[in-house]
């Protein structure tokens, strides 16, 4: 029993130290971008750099941990917001997803930049980041699958993409929205790119001196993307869509 308590205590202390290292690293993201230095993190912790390597074997391991946290935080925010909307309200679900993604990004711009900004030189994300990275997109997949299944979202008459592009779209569709027609998935993916392009323009300052009401502008653009996907407006939104 005493041995189990000691093991549990060591695990708790280790987890707390990992959290502290990551918190310091996030502060460095705000000042240095993704150019993290384990030596600098150790200095802020009052530790020798070799001690940090007991928890993260390399800078890339620490970056991966921060990336996973960011993707999971974004995914969690999107999932929670969408879960609060009635299942039949497809338009409201889409808008909840969009708003939650933007709200999280505005509140955590440096973490957003880590996952959607410029690639970190010399860093290649491992495969185990994929599930976290696709959490938010999977929510979109459920919305379009539910919409198509209920008949609210129709297949469209867009031209089919070139064969190599079709392979990619089918692979993504099978992952996030199995059973949804290729052309519906294609439009949804375009809207998804538009969503994060819009957020990135705001976070990285491209809308400064151009758009004076970024939240309202974002809302307008996301409603336009709902129409593009084929998501019908809810009754309460019909006046806004007119």
JSON list of C-alpha atoms in Angstrom, two decimals:
[
{"chain": "A", "resi": 1, "resn": "UNK", "atom": "CA", "xyz": [0.00, 0.00, 0.00]},
{"chain": "A", "resi": 2, "resn": "UNK", "atom": "CA", "xyz": [2.79, 2.42, 0.92]},
{"chain": "A", "resi": 3, "resn": "UNK", "atom": "CA", "xyz": [4.53, 1.62, -2.36]},
{"chain": "A", "resi": 4, "resn": "UNK", "atom": "CA", "xyz": [1.35, 2.39, -4.29]},
{"chain": "A", "resi": 5, "resn": "UNK", "atom": "CA", "xyz": [0.98, 5.72, -2.48]},
{"chain": "A", "resi": 6, "resn": "UNK", "atom": "CA", "xyz": [4.58, 6.64, -3.27]},
{"chain": "A", "resi": 7, "resn": "UNK", "atom": "CA", "xyz": [4.09, 5.75, -6.94]},
{"chain": "A", "resi": 8, "resn": "UNK", "atom": "CA", "xyz": [0.90, 7.80, -7.08]},
{"chain": "A", "resi": 9, "resn": "UNK", "atom": "CA", "xyz": [2.63, 10.76, -5.45]},
{"chain": "A", "resi": 10, "resn": "UNK", "atom": "CA", "xyz": [5.53, 10.61, -7.91]},
{"chain": "A", "resi": 11, "resn": "UNK", "atom": "CA", "xyz": [3.09, 10.45, -10.83]},
{"chain": "A", "resi": 12, "resn": "UNK", "atom": "CA", "xyz": [1.20, 13.46, -9.49]},
{"chain": "A", "resi": 13, "resn": "UNK", "atom": "CA", "xyz": [4.38, 15.46, -8.97]},
{"chain": "A", "resi": 14, "resn": "UNK", "atom": "CA", "xyz": [5.55, 14.56, -12.47]},
{"chain": "A", "resi": 15, "resn": "UNK", "atom": "CA", "xyz": [2.22, 15.60, -14.00]},
{"chain": "A", "resi": 16, "resn": "UNK", "atom": "CA", "xyz": [2.33, 18.90, -12.13]},
{"chain": "A", "resi": 17, "resn": "UNK", "atom": "CA", "xyz": [5.87, 19.57, -13.34]},
{"chain": "A", "resi": 18, "resn": "UNK", "atom": "CA", "xyz": [4.89, 18.79, -16.94]},
{"chain": "A", "resi": 19, "resn": "UNK", "atom": "CA", "xyz": [1.98, 21.23, -16.66]},
{"chain": "A", "resi": 20, "resn": "UNK", "atom": "CA", "xyz": [4.31, 23.89, -15.25]},
{"chain": "A", "resi": 21, "resn": "UNK", "atom": "CA", "xyz": [6.83, 23.39, -18.05]},
{"chain": "A", "resi": 22, "resn": "UNK", "atom": "CA", "xyz": [4.09, 23.70, -20.65]},
{"chain": "A", "resi": 23, "resn": "UNK", "atom": "CA", "xyz": [2.71, 26.83, -19.02]},
{"chain": "A", "resi": 24, "resn": "UNK", "atom": "CA", "xyz": [6.13, 28.49, -19.13]},
{"chain": "A", "resi": 25, "resn": "UNK", "atom": "CA", "xyz": [6.53, 27.36, -22.74]},
{"chain": "A", "resi": 26, "resn": "UNK", "atom": "CA", "xyz": [3.19, 28.98, -23.63]},
{"chain": "A", "resi": 27, "resn": "UNK", "atom": "CA", "xyz": [4.48, 32.27, -22.24]},
{"chain": "A", "resi": 28, "resn": "UNK", "atom": "CA", "xyz": [7.47, 31.92, -24.52]},
{"chain": "A", "resi": 29, "resn": "UNK", "atom": "CA", "xyz": [5.12, 31.40, -27.46]},
{"chain": "A", "resi": 30, "resn": "UNK", "atom": "CA", "xyz": [3.74, 34.86, -26.73]},
{"chain": "A", "resi": 31, "resn": "UNK", "atom": "CA", "xyz": [7.18, 36.49, -26.81]},
{"chain": "A", "resi": 32, "resn": "UNK", "atom": "CA", "xyz": [9.28, 34.26, -29.06]},
{"chain": "A", "resi": 33, "resn": "UNK", "atom": "CA", "xyz": [6.74, 32.49, -31.25]},
{"chain": "A", "resi": 34, "resn": "UNK", "atom": "CA", "xyz": [7.42, 28.82, -31.85]},
{"chain": "A", "resi": 35, "resn": "UNK", "atom": "CA", "xyz": [11.17, 29.38, -31.49]},
{"chain": "A", "resi": 36, "resn": "UNK", "atom": "CA", "xyz": [11.18, 27.55, -28.18]},
{"chain": "A", "resi": 37, "resn": "UNK", "atom": "CA", "xyz": [14.33, 26.92, -26.21]},
{"chain": "A", "resi": 38, "resn": "UNK", "atom": "CA", "xyz": [14.33, 24.28, -23.49]},
{"chain": "A", "resi": 39, "resn": "UNK", "atom": "CA", "xyz": [17.23, 26.13, -21.91]},
{"chain": "A", "resi": 40, "resn": "UNK", "atom": "CA", "xyz": [15.14, 29.31, -21.65]},
{"chain": "A", "resi": 41, "resn": "UNK", "atom": "CA", "xyz": [12.18, 27.39, -20.25]},
{"chain": "A", "resi": 42, "resn": "UNK", "atom": "CA", "xyz": [14.44, 25.75, -17.67]},
{"chain": "A", "resi": 43, "resn": "UNK", "atom": "CA", "xyz": [15.87, 29.12, -16.69]},
{"chain": "A", "resi": 44, "resn": "UNK", "atom": "CA", "xyz": [12.39, 30.52, -16.04]},
{"chain": "A", "resi": 45, "resn": "UNK", "atom": "CA", "xyz": [11.61, 27.47, -13.93]},
{"chain": "A", "resi": 46, "resn": "UNK", "atom": "CA", "xyz": [14.80, 27.89, -11.92]},
{"chain": "A", "resi": 47, "resn": "UNK", "atom": "CA", "xyz": [16.07, 24.52, -13.13]},
{"chain": "A", "resi": 48, "resn": "UNK", "atom": "CA", "xyz": [19.12, 23.35, -15.01]},
{"chain": "A", "resi": 49, "resn": "UNK", "atom": "CA", "xyz": [18.29, 22.48, -18.61]},
{"chain": "A", "resi": 50, "resn": "UNK", "atom": "CA", "xyz": [19.16, 18.82, -18.09]},
{"chain": "A", "resi": 51, "resn": "UNK", "atom": "CA", "xyz": [16.30, 18.57, -15.59]},
{"chain": "A", "resi": 52, "resn": "UNK", "atom": "CA", "xyz": [13.75, 19.57, -18.25]},
{"chain": "A", "resi": 53, "resn": "UNK", "atom": "CA", "xyz": [14.94, 16.72, -20.45]},
{"chain": "A", "resi": 54, "resn": "UNK", "atom": "CA", "xyz": [13.61, 14.30, -17.85]},
{"chain": "A", "resi": 55, "resn": "UNK", "atom": "CA", "xyz": [10.14, 15.41, -18.92]},
{"chain": "A", "resi": 56, "resn": "UNK", "atom": "CA", "xyz": [10.62, 16.31, -22.58]},
{"chain": "A", "resi": 57, "resn": "UNK", "atom": "CA", "xyz": [13.40, 14.64, -24.51]},
{"chain": "A", "resi": 58, "resn": "UNK", "atom": "CA", "xyz": [13.66, 17.47, -27.03]},
{"chain": "A", "resi": 59, "resn": "UNK", "atom": "CA", "xyz": [12.24, 20.79, -28.11]},
{"chain": "A", "resi": 60, "resn": "UNK", "atom": "CA", "xyz": [10.12, 18.92, -30.65]},
{"chain": "A", "resi": 61, "resn": "UNK", "atom": "CA", "xyz": [8.58, 16.78, -27.91]},
{"chain": "A", "resi": 62, "resn": "UNK", "atom": "CA", "xyz": [7.60, 19.92, -26.02]},
{"chain": "A", "resi": 63, "resn": "UNK", "atom": "CA", "xyz": [6.20, 21.50, -29.19]},
{"chain": "A", "resi": 64, "resn": "UNK", "atom": "CA", "xyz": [4.16, 18.36, -29.85]},
{"chain": "A", "resi": 65, "resn": "UNK", "atom": "CA", "xyz": [2.71, 18.50, -26.34]},
{"chain": "A", "resi": 66, "resn": "UNK", "atom": "CA", "xyz": [1.74, 22.15, -26.83]},
{"chain": "A", "resi": 67, "resn": "UNK", "atom": "CA", "xyz": [0.25, 21.41, -30.25]},
{"chain": "A", "resi": 68, "resn": "UNK", "atom": "CA", "xyz": [-1.81, 18.55, -28.84]},
{"chain": "A", "resi": 69, "resn": "UNK", "atom": "CA", "xyz": [-3.06, 20.77, -26.03]},
{"chain": "A", "resi": 70, "resn": "UNK", "atom": "CA", "xyz": [-4.01, 23.52, -28.49]},
{"chain": "A", "resi": 71, "resn": "UNK", "atom": "CA", "xyz": [-5.85, 21.21, -30.87]},
{"chain": "A", "resi": 72, "resn": "UNK", "atom": "CA", "xyz": [-7.67, 19.53, -27.99]},
{"chain": "A", "resi": 73, "resn": "UNK", "atom": "CA", "xyz": [-8.63, 22.87, -26.45]},
{"chain": "A", "resi": 74, "resn": "UNK", "atom": "CA", "xyz": [-9.99, 24.11, -29.77]},
{"chain": "A", "resi": 75, "resn": "UNK", "atom": "CA", "xyz": [-11.74, 20.81, -30.44]},
{"chain": "A", "resi": 76, "resn": "UNK", "atom": "CA", "xyz": [-13.23, 20.78, -26.96]},
{"chain": "A", "resi": 77, "resn": "UNK", "atom": "CA", "xyz": [-14.55, 24.32, -27.33]},
{"chain": "A", "resi": 78, "resn": "UNK", "atom": "CA", "xyz": [-16.16, 23.48, -30.68]},
{"chain": "A", "resi": 79, "resn": "UNK", "atom": "CA", "xyz": [-17.65, 20.22, -29.41]},
{"chain": "A", "resi": 80, "resn": "UNK", "atom": "CA", "xyz": [-19.12, 21.84, -26.32]},
{"chain": "A", "resi": 81, "resn": "UNK", "atom": "CA", "xyz": [-20.67, 24.75, -28.23]},
{"chain": "A", "resi": 82, "resn": "UNK", "atom": "CA", "xyz": [-22.21, 22.48, -30.86]},
{"chain": "A", "resi": 83, "resn": "UNK", "atom": "CA", "xyz": [-23.54, 20.03, -28.27]},
{"chain": "A", "resi": 84, "resn": "UNK", "atom": "CA", "xyz": [-25.70, 22.73, -26.70]},
{"chain": "A", "resi": 85, "resn": "UNK", "atom": "CA", "xyz": [-27.69, 23.28, -29.90]},
{"chain": "A", "resi": 86, "resn": "UNK", "atom": "CA", "xyz": [-30.74, 21.13, -30.79]},
{"chain": "A", "resi": 87, "resn": "UNK", "atom": "CA", "xyz": [-29.77, 18.40, -33.28]},
{"chain": "A", "resi": 88, "resn": "UNK", "atom": "CA", "xyz": [-32.36, 19.48, -35.85]},
{"chain": "A", "resi": 89, "resn": "UNK", "atom": "CA", "xyz": [-31.01, 23.06, -35.97]},
{"chain": "A", "resi": 90, "resn": "UNK", "atom": "CA", "xyz": [-28.29, 22.48, -38.56]},
{"chain": "A", "resi": 91, "resn": "UNK", "atom": "CA", "xyz": [-27.69, 26.16, -39.24]},
{"chain": "A", "resi": 92, "resn": "UNK", "atom": "CA", "xyz": [-27.40, 27.00, -35.55]},
{"chain": "A", "resi": 93, "resn": "UNK", "atom": "CA", "xyz": [-25.01, 24.08, -35.07]},
{"chain": "A", "resi": 94, "resn": "UNK", "atom": "CA", "xyz": [-22.79, 25.34, -37.90]},
{"chain": "A", "resi": 95, "resn": "UNK", "atom": "CA", "xyz": [-22.80, 28.88, -36.53]},
{"chain": "A", "resi": 96, "resn": "UNK", "atom": "CA", "xyz": [-22.00, 27.57, -33.04]},
{"chain": "A", "resi": 97, "resn": "UNK", "atom": "CA", "xyz": [-18.99, 25.72, -34.43]},
{"chain": "A", "resi": 98, "resn": "UNK", "atom": "CA", "xyz": [-17.75, 28.79, -36.30]},
{"chain": "A", "resi": 99, "resn": "UNK", "atom": "CA", "xyz": [-18.26, 31.15, -33.38]},
{"chain": "A", "resi": 100, "resn": "UNK", "atom": "CA", "xyz": [-16.58, 28.79, -30.92]},
{"chain": "A", "resi": 101, "resn": "UNK", "atom": "CA", "xyz": [-13.54, 28.40, -33.17]},
{"chain": "A", "resi": 102, "resn": "UNK", "atom": "CA", "xyz": [-13.16, 32.15, -33.57]},
{"chain": "A", "resi": 103, "resn": "UNK", "atom": "CA", "xyz": [-13.76, 32.84, -29.88]},
{"chain": "A", "resi": 104, "resn": "UNK", "atom": "CA", "xyz": [-11.09, 30.34, -28.86]},
{"chain": "A", "resi": 105, "resn": "UNK", "atom": "CA", "xyz": [-8.61, 31.74, -31.38]},
{"chain": "A", "resi": 106, "resn": "UNK", "atom": "CA", "xyz": [-9.14, 35.35, -30.27]},
{"chain": "A", "resi": 107, "resn": "UNK", "atom": "CA", "xyz": [-8.67, 34.31, -26.64]},
{"chain": "A", "resi": 108, "resn": "UNK", "atom": "CA", "xyz": [-5.56, 32.20, -27.41]},
{"chain": "A", "resi": 109, "resn": "UNK", "atom": "CA", "xyz": [-3.84, 33.86, -30.38]},
{"chain": "A", "resi": 110, "resn": "UNK", "atom": "CA", "xyz": [-0.38, 32.44, -29.72]},
{"chain": "A", "resi": 111, "resn": "UNK", "atom": "CA", "xyz": [-1.64, 28.88, -29.38]},
{"chain": "A", "resi": 112, "resn": "UNK", "atom": "CA", "xyz": [-3.72, 29.41, -32.52]},
{"chain": "A", "resi": 113, "resn": "UNK", "atom": "CA", "xyz": [-0.60, 30.61, -34.31]},
{"chain": "A", "resi": 114, "resn": "UNK", "atom": "CA", "xyz": [1.22, 27.46, -33.23]},
{"chain": "A", "resi": 115, "resn": "UNK", "atom": "CA", "xyz": [-1.30, 25.20, -34.98]},
{"chain": "A", "resi": 116, "resn": "UNK", "atom": "CA", "xyz": [-2.47, 27.41, -37.86]},
{"chain": "A", "resi": 117, "resn": "UNK", "atom": "CA", "xyz": [0.42, 29.81, -38.37]},
{"chain": "A", "resi": 118, "resn": "UNK", "atom": "CA", "xyz": [3.69, 29.41, -40.22]},
{"chain": "A", "resi": 119, "resn": "UNK", "atom": "CA", "xyz": [5.29, 25.95, -39.98]},
{"chain": "A", "resi": 120, "resn": "UNK", "atom": "CA", "xyz": [8.05, 25.66, -37.39]},
{"chain": "A", "resi": 121, "resn": "UNK", "atom": "CA", "xyz": [11.38, 25.22, -39.21]},
{"chain": "A", "resi": 122, "resn": "UNK", "atom": "CA", "xyz": [12.73, 21.72, -38.75]},
{"chain": "A", "resi": 123, "resn": "UNK", "atom": "CA", "xyz": [9.64, 20.42, -36.97]},
{"chain": "A", "resi": 124, "resn": "UNK", "atom": "CA", "xyz": [7.42, 17.67, -38.34]},
{"chain": "A", "resi": 125, "resn": "UNK", "atom": "CA", "xyz": [4.31, 16.80, -36.36]},
{"chain": "A", "resi": 126, "resn": "UNK", "atom": "CA", "xyz": [4.00, 13.09, -35.54]},
{"chain": "A", "resi": 127, "resn": "UNK", "atom": "CA", "xyz": [1.02, 11.02, -36.60]},
{"chain": "A", "resi": 128, "resn": "UNK", "atom": "CA", "xyz": [-0.41, 10.98, -33.09]},
{"chain": "A", "resi": 129, "resn": "UNK", "atom": "CA", "xyz": [-1.40, 14.65, -33.47]},
{"chain": "A", "resi": 130, "resn": "UNK", "atom": "CA", "xyz": [-3.97, 13.75, -36.15]},
{"chain": "A", "resi": 131, "resn": "UNK", "atom": "CA", "xyz": [-6.86, 12.71, -33.86]},
{"chain": "A", "resi": 132, "resn": "UNK", "atom": "CA", "xyz": [-6.59, 15.94, -31.89]},
{"chain": "A", "resi": 133, "resn": "UNK", "atom": "CA", "xyz": [-6.23, 18.00, -35.07]},
{"chain": "A", "resi": 134, "resn": "UNK", "atom": "CA", "xyz": [-9.41, 16.54, -36.57]},
{"chain": "A", "resi": 135, "resn": "UNK", "atom": "CA", "xyz": [-11.68, 16.90, -33.52]},
{"chain": "A", "resi": 136, "resn": "UNK", "atom": "CA", "xyz": [-13.20, 20.17, -34.69]},
{"chain": "A", "resi": 137, "resn": "UNK", "atom": "CA", "xyz": [-13.55, 19.00, -38.31]},
{"chain": "A", "resi": 138, "resn": "UNK", "atom": "CA", "xyz": [-15.33, 15.88, -37.13]},
{"chain": "A", "resi": 139, "resn": "UNK", "atom": "CA", "xyz": [-18.05, 18.08, -35.65]},
{"chain": "A", "resi": 140, "resn": "UNK", "atom": "CA", "xyz": [-18.56, 19.67, -39.07]},
{"chain": "A", "resi": 141, "resn": "UNK", "atom": "CA", "xyz": [-18.71, 16.17, -40.53]},
{"chain": "A", "resi": 142, "resn": "UNK", "atom": "CA", "xyz": [-21.54, 15.23, -38.18]},
{"chain": "A", "resi": 143, "resn": "UNK", "atom": "CA", "xyz": [-23.50, 18.32, -39.14]},
{"chain": "A", "resi": 144, "resn": "UNK", "atom": "CA", "xyz": [-23.37, 17.65, -42.88]},
{"chain": "A", "resi": 145, "resn": "UNK", "atom": "CA", "xyz": [-23.99, 13.92, -42.37]},
{"chain": "A", "resi": 146, "resn": "UNK", "atom": "CA", "xyz": [-27.07, 14.69, -40.26]},
{"chain": "A", "resi": 147, "resn": "UNK", "atom": "CA", "xyz": [-28.22, 17.25, -42.80]},
{"chain": "A", "resi": 148, "resn": "UNK", "atom": "CA", "xyz": [-27.83, 14.93, -45.75]},
{"chain": "A", "resi": 149, "resn": "UNK", "atom": "CA", "xyz": [-29.41, 12.05, -43.86]},
{"chain": "A", "resi": 150, "resn": "UNK", "atom": "CA", "xyz": [-32.47, 14.15, -43.01]},
{"chain": "A", "resi": 151, "resn": "UNK", "atom": "CA", "xyz": [-32.79, 15.51, -46.55]},
{"chain": "A", "resi": 152, "resn": "UNK", "atom": "CA", "xyz": [-32.10, 19.08, -45.44]},
{"chain": "A", "resi": 153, "resn": "UNK", "atom": "CA", "xyz": [-28.78, 19.20, -47.31]},
{"chain": "A", "resi": 154, "resn": "UNK", "atom": "CA", "xyz": [-28.98, 18.09, -50.94]},
{"chain": "A", "resi": 155, "resn": "UNK", "atom": "CA", "xyz": [-26.30, 16.77, -53.21]},
{"chain": "A", "resi": 156, "resn": "UNK", "atom": "CA", "xyz": [-25.23, 19.46, -55.66]},
{"chain": "A", "resi": 157, "resn": "UNK", "atom": "CA", "xyz": [-24.35, 19.48, -59.35]},
{"chain": "A", "resi": 158, "resn": "UNK", "atom": "CA", "xyz": [-20.78, 20.73, -59.01]},
{"chain": "A", "resi": 159, "resn": "UNK", "atom": "CA", "xyz": [-18.37, 19.10, -61.47]},
{"chain": "A", "resi": 160, "resn": "UNK", "atom": "CA", "xyz": [-16.56, 16.14, -59.98]},
{"chain": "A", "resi": 161, "resn": "UNK", "atom": "CA", "xyz": [-12.93, 16.95, -59.13]},
{"chain": "A", "resi": 162, "resn": "UNK", "atom": "CA", "xyz": [-9.93, 15.50, -60.90]},
{"chain": "A", "resi": 163, "resn": "UNK", "atom": "CA", "xyz": [-9.22, 11.89, -59.88]},
{"chain": "A", "resi": 164, "resn": "UNK", "atom": "CA", "xyz": [-6.28, 12.68, -57.59]},
{"chain": "A", "resi": 165, "resn": "UNK", "atom": "CA", "xyz": [-8.29, 15.39, -55.82]},
{"chain": "A", "resi": 166, "resn": "UNK", "atom": "CA", "xyz": [-11.29, 13.07, -55.57]},
{"chain": "A", "resi": 167, "resn": "UNK", "atom": "CA", "xyz": [-9.14, 10.54, -53.73]},
{"chain": "A", "resi": 168, "resn": "UNK", "atom": "CA", "xyz": [-8.23, 13.12, -51.09]},
{"chain": "A", "resi": 169, "resn": "UNK", "atom": "CA", "xyz": [-11.80, 14.36, -50.65]},
{"chain": "A", "resi": 170, "resn": "UNK", "atom": "CA", "xyz": [-13.15, 10.83, -50.34]},
{"chain": "A", "resi": 171, "resn": "UNK", "atom": "CA", "xyz": [-10.49, 9.94, -47.79]},
{"chain": "A", "resi": 172, "resn": "UNK", "atom": "CA", "xyz": [-11.32, 12.99, -45.68]},
{"chain": "A", "resi": 173, "resn": "UNK", "atom": "CA", "xyz": [-15.05, 12.42, -46.09]},
{"chain": "A", "resi": 174, "resn": "UNK", "atom": "CA", "xyz": [-14.73, 8.80, -45.01]},
{"chain": "A", "resi": 175, "resn": "UNK", "atom": "CA", "xyz": [-12.91, 10.00, -41.89]},
{"chain": "A", "resi": 176, "resn": "UNK", "atom": "CA", "xyz": [-15.22, 12.82, -40.78]},
{"chain": "A", "resi": 177, "resn": "UNK", "atom": "CA", "xyz": [-18.56, 12.21, -42.52]},
{"chain": "A", "resi": 178, "resn": "UNK", "atom": "CA", "xyz": [-18.93, 8.66, -43.85]},
{"chain": "A", "resi": 179, "resn": "UNK", "atom": "CA", "xyz": [-21.79, 8.17, -46.27]},
{"chain": "A", "resi": 180, "resn": "UNK", "atom": "CA", "xyz": [-22.00, 11.84, -47.27]},
{"chain": "A", "resi": 181, "resn": "UNK", "atom": "CA", "xyz": [-21.79, 12.50, -51.03]},
{"chain": "A", "resi": 182, "resn": "UNK", "atom": "CA", "xyz": [-18.45, 13.62, -52.38]},
{"chain": "A", "resi": 183, "resn": "UNK", "atom": "CA", "xyz": [-19.68, 16.99, -53.64]},
{"chain": "A", "resi": 184, "resn": "UNK", "atom": "CA", "xyz": [-21.31, 17.85, -50.31]},
{"chain": "A", "resi": 185, "resn": "UNK", "atom": "CA", "xyz": [-18.07, 16.99, -48.52]},
{"chain": "A", "resi": 186, "resn": "UNK", "atom": "CA", "xyz": [-16.12, 19.07, -51.04]},
{"chain": "A", "resi": 187, "resn": "UNK", "atom": "CA", "xyz": [-18.20, 22.18, -50.38]},
{"chain": "A", "resi": 188, "resn": "UNK", "atom": "CA", "xyz": [-18.00, 21.63, -46.63]},
{"chain": "A", "resi": 189, "resn": "UNK", "atom": "CA", "xyz": [-14.21, 21.40, -46.80]},
{"chain": "A", "resi": 190, "resn": "UNK", "atom": "CA", "xyz": [-14.08, 24.64, -48.78]},
{"chain": "A", "resi": 191, "resn": "UNK", "atom": "CA", "xyz": [-16.22, 26.31, -46.13]},
{"chain": "A", "resi": 192, "resn": "UNK", "atom": "CA", "xyz": [-13.95, 24.90, -43.42]},
{"chain": "A", "resi": 193, "resn": "UNK", "atom": "CA", "xyz": [-10.92, 26.44, -45.11]},
{"chain": "A", "resi": 194, "resn": "UNK", "atom": "CA", "xyz": [-12.83, 29.72, -45.39]},
{"chain": "A", "resi": 195, "resn": "UNK", "atom": "CA", "xyz": [-13.62, 29.58, -41.67]},
{"chain": "A", "resi": 196, "resn": "UNK", "atom": "CA", "xyz": [-9.98, 29.29, -40.63]},
{"chain": "A", "resi": 197, "resn": "UNK", "atom": "CA", "xyz": [-8.83, 31.66, -43.35]},
{"chain": "A", "resi": 198, "resn": "UNK", "atom": "CA", "xyz": [-11.19, 34.26, -41.94]},
{"chain": "A", "resi": 199, "resn": "UNK", "atom": "CA", "xyz": [-9.97, 33.63, -38.40]},
{"chain": "A", "resi": 200, "resn": "UNK", "atom": "CA", "xyz": [-6.34, 33.77, -39.51]},
{"chain": "A", "resi": 201, "resn": "UNK", "atom": "CA", "xyz": [-6.84, 37.08, -41.29]},
{"chain": "A", "resi": 202, "resn": "UNK", "atom": "CA", "xyz": [-8.20, 38.51, -38.05]},
{"chain": "A", "resi": 203, "resn": "UNK", "atom": "CA", "xyz": [-5.63, 36.96, -35.71]},
{"chain": "A", "resi": 204, "resn": "UNK", "atom": "CA", "xyz": [-2.65, 37.89, -37.88]},
{"chain": "A", "resi": 205, "resn": "UNK", "atom": "CA", "xyz": [-3.80, 41.45, -38.50]},
{"chain": "A", "resi": 206, "resn": "UNK", "atom": "CA", "xyz": [-4.79, 41.37, -42.18]},
{"chain": "A", "resi": 207, "resn": "UNK", "atom": "CA", "xyz": [-8.17, 42.94, -41.38]},
{"chain": "A", "resi": 208, "resn": "UNK", "atom": "CA", "xyz": [-6.74, 45.93, -39.53]},
{"chain": "A", "resi": 209, "resn": "UNK", "atom": "CA", "xyz": [-7.75, 49.28, -41.04]},
{"chain": "A", "resi": 210, "resn": "UNK", "atom": "CA", "xyz": [-10.14, 47.37, -43.30]},
{"chain": "A", "resi": 211, "resn": "UNK", "atom": "CA", "xyz": [-12.84, 45.68, -41.21]},
{"chain": "A", "resi": 212, "resn": "UNK", "atom": "CA", "xyz": [-14.08, 47.68, -38.23]},
{"chain": "A", "resi": 213, "resn": "UNK", "atom": "CA", "xyz": [-16.48, 45.06, -36.83]},
{"chain": "A", "resi": 214, "resn": "UNK", "atom": "CA", "xyz": [-14.63, 41.74, -37.14]},
{"chain": "A", "resi": 215, "resn": "UNK", "atom": "CA", "xyz": [-17.17, 39.69, -35.16]},
{"chain": "A", "resi": 216, "resn": "UNK", "atom": "CA", "xyz": [-20.10, 40.87, -37.27]},
{"chain": "A", "resi": 217, "resn": "UNK", "atom": "CA", "xyz": [-18.09, 40.47, -40.47]},
{"chain": "A", "resi": 218, "resn": "UNK", "atom": "CA", "xyz": [-17.14, 36.94, -39.46]},
{"chain": "A", "resi": 219, "resn": "UNK", "atom": "CA", "xyz": [-20.77, 36.10, -38.70]},
{"chain": "A", "resi": 220, "resn": "UNK", "atom": "CA", "xyz": [-21.83, 37.40, -42.12]},
{"chain": "A", "resi": 221, "resn": "UNK", "atom": "CA", "xyz": [-19.19, 35.35, -43.92]},
{"chain": "A", "resi": 222, "resn": "UNK", "atom": "CA", "xyz": [-20.02, 32.16, -42.04]},
{"chain": "A", "resi": 223, "resn": "UNK", "atom": "CA", "xyz": [-23.70, 32.52, -42.89]},
{"chain": "A", "resi": 224, "resn": "UNK", "atom": "CA", "xyz": [-22.64, 32.81, -46.52]},
{"chain": "A", "resi": 225, "resn": "UNK", "atom": "CA", "xyz": [-20.64, 29.61, -46.15]},
{"chain": "A", "resi": 226, "resn": "UNK", "atom": "CA", "xyz": [-23.67, 27.84, -44.69]},
{"chain": "A", "resi": 227, "resn": "UNK", "atom": "CA", "xyz": [-25.58, 28.73, -47.85]},
{"chain": "A", "resi": 228, "resn": "UNK", "atom": "CA", "xyz": [-22.68, 27.48, -49.96]},
{"chain": "A", "resi": 229, "resn": "UNK", "atom": "CA", "xyz": [-22.67, 24.11, -48.18]},
{"chain": "A", "resi": 230, "resn": "UNK", "atom": "CA", "xyz": [-26.43, 23.92, -48.59]},
{"chain": "A", "resi": 231, "resn": "UNK", "atom": "CA", "xyz": [-27.36, 24.23, -44.91]},
{"chain": "A", "resi": 232, "resn": "UNK", "atom": "CA", "xyz": [-30.84, 25.78, -44.80]},
{"chain": "A", "resi": 233, "resn": "UNK", "atom": "CA", "xyz": [-31.37, 28.65, -42.36]},
{"chain": "A", "resi": 234, "resn": "UNK", "atom": "CA", "xyz": [-33.35, 27.91, -39.23]},
{"chain": "A", "resi": 235, "resn": "UNK", "atom": "CA", "xyz": [-36.67, 29.71, -38.97]},
{"chain": "A", "resi": 236, "resn": "UNK", "atom": "CA", "xyz": [-35.21, 32.17, -36.46]},
{"chain": "A", "resi": 237, "resn": "UNK", "atom": "CA", "xyz": [-32.42, 33.01, -38.91]},
{"chain": "A", "resi": 238, "resn": "UNK", "atom": "CA", "xyz": [-34.57, 33.43, -42.01]},
{"chain": "A", "resi": 239, "resn": "UNK", "atom": "CA", "xyz": [-34.82, 37.19, -41.65]},
{"chain": "A", "resi": 240, "resn": "UNK", "atom": "CA", "xyz": [-31.03, 37.44, -41.42]},
{"chain": "A", "resi": 241, "resn": "UNK", "atom": "CA", "xyz": [-30.64, 35.32, -44.54]},
{"chain": "A", "resi": 242, "resn": "UNK", "atom": "CA", "xyz": [-33.09, 37.36, -46.61]}
]
